[in-house]
Short mmCIF file of C-alpha atoms in Angstrom, two decimals:
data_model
loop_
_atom_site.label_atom_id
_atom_site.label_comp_id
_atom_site.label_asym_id
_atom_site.label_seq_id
_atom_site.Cartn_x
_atom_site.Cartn_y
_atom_site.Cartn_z
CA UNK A 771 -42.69 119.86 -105.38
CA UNK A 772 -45.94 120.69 -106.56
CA UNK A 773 -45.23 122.50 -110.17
CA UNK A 774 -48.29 124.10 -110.88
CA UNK A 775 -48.65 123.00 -114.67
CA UNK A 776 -52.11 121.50 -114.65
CA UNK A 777 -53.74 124.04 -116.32
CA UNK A 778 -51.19 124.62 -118.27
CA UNK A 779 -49.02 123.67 -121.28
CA UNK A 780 -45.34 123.64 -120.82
CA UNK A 781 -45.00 124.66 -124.89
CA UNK A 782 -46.60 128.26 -123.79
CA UNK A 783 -43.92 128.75 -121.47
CA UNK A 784 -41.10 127.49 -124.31
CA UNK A 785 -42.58 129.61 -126.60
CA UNK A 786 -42.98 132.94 -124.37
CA UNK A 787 -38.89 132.66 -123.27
CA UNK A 788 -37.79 132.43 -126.95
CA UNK A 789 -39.61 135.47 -127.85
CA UNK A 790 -38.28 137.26 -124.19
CA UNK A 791 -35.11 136.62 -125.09
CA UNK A 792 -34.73 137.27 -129.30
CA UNK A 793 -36.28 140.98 -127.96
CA UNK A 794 -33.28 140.53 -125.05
CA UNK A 795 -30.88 139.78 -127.16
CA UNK A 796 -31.71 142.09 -129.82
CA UNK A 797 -31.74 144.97 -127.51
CA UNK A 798 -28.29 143.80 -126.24
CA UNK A 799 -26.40 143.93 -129.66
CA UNK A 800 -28.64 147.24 -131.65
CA UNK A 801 -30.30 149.05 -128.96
CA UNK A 802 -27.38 148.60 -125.82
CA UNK A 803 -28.96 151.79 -124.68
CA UNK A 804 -32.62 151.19 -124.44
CA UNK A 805 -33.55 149.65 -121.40
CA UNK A 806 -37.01 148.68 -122.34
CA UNK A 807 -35.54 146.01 -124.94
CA UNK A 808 -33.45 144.67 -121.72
CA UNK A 809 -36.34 144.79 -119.04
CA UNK A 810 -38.91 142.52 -121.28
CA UNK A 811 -35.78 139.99 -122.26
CA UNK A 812 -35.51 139.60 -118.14
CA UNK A 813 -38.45 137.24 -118.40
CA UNK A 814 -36.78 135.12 -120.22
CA UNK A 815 -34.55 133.25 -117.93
CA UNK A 816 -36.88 132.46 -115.38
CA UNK A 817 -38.88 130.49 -117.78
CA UNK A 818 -36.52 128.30 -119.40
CA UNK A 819 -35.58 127.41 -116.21
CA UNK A 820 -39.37 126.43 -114.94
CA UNK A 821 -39.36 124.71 -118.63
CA UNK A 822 -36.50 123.27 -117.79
CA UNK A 823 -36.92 121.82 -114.03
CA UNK A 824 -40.45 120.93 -116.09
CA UNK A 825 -38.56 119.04 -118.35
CA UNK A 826 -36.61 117.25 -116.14
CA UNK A 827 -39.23 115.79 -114.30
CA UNK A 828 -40.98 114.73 -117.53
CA UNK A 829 -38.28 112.72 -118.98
CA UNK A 830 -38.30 109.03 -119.65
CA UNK A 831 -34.20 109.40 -119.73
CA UNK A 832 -32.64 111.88 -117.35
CA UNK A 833 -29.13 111.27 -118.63
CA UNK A 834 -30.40 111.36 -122.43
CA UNK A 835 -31.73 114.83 -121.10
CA UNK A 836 -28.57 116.05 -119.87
CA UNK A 837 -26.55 115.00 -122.95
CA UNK A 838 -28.99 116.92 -125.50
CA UNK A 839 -28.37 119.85 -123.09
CA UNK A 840 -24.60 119.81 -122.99
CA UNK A 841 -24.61 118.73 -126.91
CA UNK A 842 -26.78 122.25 -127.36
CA UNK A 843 -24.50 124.17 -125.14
CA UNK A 844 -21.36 123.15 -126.92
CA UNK A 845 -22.98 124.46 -130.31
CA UNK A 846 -24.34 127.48 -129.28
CA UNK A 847 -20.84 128.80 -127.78
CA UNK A 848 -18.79 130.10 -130.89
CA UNK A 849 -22.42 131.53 -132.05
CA UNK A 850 -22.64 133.21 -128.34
CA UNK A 851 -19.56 134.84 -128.51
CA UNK A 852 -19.34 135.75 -132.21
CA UNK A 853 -22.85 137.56 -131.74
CA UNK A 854 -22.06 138.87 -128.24
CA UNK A 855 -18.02 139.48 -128.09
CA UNK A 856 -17.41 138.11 -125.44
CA UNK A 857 -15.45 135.21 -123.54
CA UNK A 858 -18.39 134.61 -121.60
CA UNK A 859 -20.24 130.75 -121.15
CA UNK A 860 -23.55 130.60 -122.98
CA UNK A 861 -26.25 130.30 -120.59
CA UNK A 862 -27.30 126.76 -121.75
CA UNK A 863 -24.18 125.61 -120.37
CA UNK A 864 -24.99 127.42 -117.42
CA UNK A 865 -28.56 125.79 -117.49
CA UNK A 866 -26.42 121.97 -117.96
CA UNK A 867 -24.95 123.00 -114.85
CA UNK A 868 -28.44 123.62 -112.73
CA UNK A 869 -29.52 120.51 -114.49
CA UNK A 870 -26.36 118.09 -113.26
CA UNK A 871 -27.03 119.86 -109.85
CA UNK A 872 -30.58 118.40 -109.77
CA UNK A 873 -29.40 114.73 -110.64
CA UNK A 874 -27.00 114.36 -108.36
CA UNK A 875 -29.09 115.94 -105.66
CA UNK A 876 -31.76 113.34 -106.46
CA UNK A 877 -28.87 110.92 -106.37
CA UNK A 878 -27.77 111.88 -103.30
CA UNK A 879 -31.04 112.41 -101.46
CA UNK A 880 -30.28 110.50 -98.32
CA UNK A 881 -27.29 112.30 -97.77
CA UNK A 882 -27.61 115.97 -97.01
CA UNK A 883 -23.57 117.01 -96.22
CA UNK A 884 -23.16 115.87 -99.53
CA UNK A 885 -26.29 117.31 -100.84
CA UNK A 886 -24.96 120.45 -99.43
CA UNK A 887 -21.25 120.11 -100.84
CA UNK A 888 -23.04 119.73 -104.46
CA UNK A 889 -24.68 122.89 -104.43
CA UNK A 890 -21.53 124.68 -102.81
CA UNK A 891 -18.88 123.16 -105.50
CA UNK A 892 -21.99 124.30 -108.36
CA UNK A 893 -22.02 128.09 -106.66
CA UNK A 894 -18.45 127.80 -106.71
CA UNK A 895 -18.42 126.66 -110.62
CA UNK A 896 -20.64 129.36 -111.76
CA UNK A 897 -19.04 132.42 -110.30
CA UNK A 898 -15.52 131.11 -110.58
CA UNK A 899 -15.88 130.72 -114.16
CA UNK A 900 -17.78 133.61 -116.50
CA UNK A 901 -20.79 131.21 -116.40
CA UNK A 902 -23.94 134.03 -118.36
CA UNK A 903 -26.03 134.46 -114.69
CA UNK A 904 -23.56 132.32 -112.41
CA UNK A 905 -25.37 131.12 -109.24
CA UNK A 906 -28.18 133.04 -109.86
CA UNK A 907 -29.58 130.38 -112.22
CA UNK A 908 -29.08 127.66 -110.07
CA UNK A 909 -30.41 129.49 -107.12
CA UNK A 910 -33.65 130.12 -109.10
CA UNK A 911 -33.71 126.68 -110.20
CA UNK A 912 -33.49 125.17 -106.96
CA UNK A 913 -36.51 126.95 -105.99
CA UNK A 914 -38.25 125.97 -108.50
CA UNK A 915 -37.06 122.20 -108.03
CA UNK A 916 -37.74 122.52 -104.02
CA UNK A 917 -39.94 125.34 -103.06
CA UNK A 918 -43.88 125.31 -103.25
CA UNK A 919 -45.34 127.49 -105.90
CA UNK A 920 -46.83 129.89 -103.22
CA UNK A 921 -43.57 130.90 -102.02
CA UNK A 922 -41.97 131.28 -105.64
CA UNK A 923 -42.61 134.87 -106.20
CA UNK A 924 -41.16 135.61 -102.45
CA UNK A 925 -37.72 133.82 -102.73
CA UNK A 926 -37.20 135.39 -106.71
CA UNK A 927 -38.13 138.53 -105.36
CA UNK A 928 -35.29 138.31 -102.06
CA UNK A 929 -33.28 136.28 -105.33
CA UNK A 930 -33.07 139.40 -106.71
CA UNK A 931 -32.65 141.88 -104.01
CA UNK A 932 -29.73 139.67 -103.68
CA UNK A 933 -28.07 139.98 -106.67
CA UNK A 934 -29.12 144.11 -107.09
CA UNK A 935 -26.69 144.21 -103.83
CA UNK A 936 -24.22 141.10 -104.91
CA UNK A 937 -23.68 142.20 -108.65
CA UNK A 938 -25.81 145.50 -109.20
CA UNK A 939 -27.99 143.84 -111.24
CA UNK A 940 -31.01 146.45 -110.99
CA UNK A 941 -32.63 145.30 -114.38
CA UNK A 942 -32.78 141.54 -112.99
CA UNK A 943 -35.53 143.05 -110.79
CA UNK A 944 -37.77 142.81 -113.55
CA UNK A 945 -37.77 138.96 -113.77
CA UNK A 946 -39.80 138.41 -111.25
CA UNK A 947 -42.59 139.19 -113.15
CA UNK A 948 -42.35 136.03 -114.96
CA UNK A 949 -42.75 133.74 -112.00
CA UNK A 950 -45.83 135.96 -111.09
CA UNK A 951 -46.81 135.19 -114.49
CA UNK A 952 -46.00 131.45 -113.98
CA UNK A 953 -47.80 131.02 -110.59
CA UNK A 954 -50.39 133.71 -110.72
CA UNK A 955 -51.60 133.68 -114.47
CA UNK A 956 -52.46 129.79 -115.08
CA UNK A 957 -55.54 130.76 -116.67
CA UNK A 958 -54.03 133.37 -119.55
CA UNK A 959 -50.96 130.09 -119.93
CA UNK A 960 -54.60 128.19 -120.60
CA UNK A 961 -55.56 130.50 -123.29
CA UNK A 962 -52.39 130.42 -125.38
CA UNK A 963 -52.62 126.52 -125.55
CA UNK A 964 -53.29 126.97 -129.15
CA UNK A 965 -49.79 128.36 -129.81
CA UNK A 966 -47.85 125.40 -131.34
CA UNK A 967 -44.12 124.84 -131.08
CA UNK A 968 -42.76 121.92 -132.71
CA UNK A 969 -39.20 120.31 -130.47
CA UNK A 970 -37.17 120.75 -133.18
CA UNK A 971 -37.71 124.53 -132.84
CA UNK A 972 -37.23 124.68 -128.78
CA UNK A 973 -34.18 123.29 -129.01
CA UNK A 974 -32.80 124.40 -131.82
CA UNK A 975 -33.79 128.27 -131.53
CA UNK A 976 -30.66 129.45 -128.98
CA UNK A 977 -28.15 128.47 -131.22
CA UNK A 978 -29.94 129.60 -134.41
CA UNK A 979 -31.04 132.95 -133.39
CA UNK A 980 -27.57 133.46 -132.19
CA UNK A 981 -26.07 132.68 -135.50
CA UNK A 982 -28.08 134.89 -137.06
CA UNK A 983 -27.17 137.74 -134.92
CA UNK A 984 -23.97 137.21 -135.36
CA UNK A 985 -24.38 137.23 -138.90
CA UNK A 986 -26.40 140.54 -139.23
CA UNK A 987 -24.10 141.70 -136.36
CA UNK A 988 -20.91 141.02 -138.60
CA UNK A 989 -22.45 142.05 -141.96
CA UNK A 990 -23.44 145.76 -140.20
CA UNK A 991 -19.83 145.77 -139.16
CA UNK A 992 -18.35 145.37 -143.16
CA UNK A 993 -20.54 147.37 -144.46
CA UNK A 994 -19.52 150.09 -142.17
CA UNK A 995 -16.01 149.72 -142.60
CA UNK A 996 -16.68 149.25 -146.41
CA UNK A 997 -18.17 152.69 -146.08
CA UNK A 998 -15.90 154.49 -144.28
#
């Protein structure tokens, strides 16, 4: 696979999906019926997961990888459902998921029943449990993973024509403006290179941000009843 990344710095796409998402999720718990909050936050997915499959080809410890990830998605539940209420899985654990998917497809290369049973017991995970975007993230991550760039913004787009018809998600249309960004806009990725992000911040910002949702989300809540 031929990422297209060389004009780019992966730390423009980290930083563009934490923002997508904080205006996502912010939408989803004050604004439930604005759509605009919801329609920018639908970039967000589709670039932790290019940061992501990024990130996993990057790594000096693949395993190392996936244990920060699961550690991450075990934290950030309570926080995800305390901001969200709901029983719902966080989507990092969904993203641990994709990510598990990749190894053992790499580990099982030379073998493509079984690379074939992997991604049909992963499908079958997802949508069996309330995994946040089910299949759909892995889908979108194996295209990033397999796919050449130039046929990115076709397979998100039938992606989501899927899942408009599958699960009615209309607003999910809107994500595929992100991979357009990703594959067609190298030069404007180039011109945010300034744009710092310390790691400490990447990976601790889903959990955080949730927290403090929750938090606000909660203290609203007293002072309402308090005022009642």
């Amino acid at each position: 696979m031929a990422i297209p990344t060389s004009r780019m710095k992966v730390i423009v796409i980290q930083f563009v999906a934490m923002l997508t998402m904080l205006i996502d999720h912010i939408g989803a718990v004050w604004y439930p019926e604005d759509p605009v909050w919801r329609i920018i936050g639908r970039l967000a997915m589709p670039f932790y997961i290019y940061a992501m499959v990024i990130g996993y080809f990057r790594t000096r410890d693949v395993h190392r990888y996936l244990m920060r990830v699961g550690i991450l998605a075990a934290i950030s539940q309570i926080p995800y459902q305390l901001a969200f209420d709901v029983l719902e899985i966080n989507v990092i654990a969904t993203l641990f998921i994709c990510l598990l998917t990749l190894r053992l497809l790499d580990w099982l290369k030379d073998k493509p029943i079984a690379c074939v049973a992997v991604i049909a017991a992963a499908i079958a995970l997802l949508e069996a449990f309330p995994f946040d975007y089910g299949a759909y993230a892995l889908l979108l991550t194996l295209i990033y993973r397999y796919a050449s760039p130039r046929y990115f913004a076709a397979l998100h787009l039938l992606l989501n024509i899927a899942s408009v018809f599958y699960k009615g998600w209309v607003l999910q249309l809107f994500s595929l403006m992100a991979t357009i960004w990703i594959v067609y806009l190298p030069d404007l990725m180039k011109s945010m290179d300034k744009i710092k992000v310390p790691r400490i911040v990447w990976r601790s910002f889903y959990p955080l941000h949730l927290i403090g949702i929750a938090v606000v989300h909660y203290y609203s809540r007293l002072e309402e009843m308090l005022g009642a």
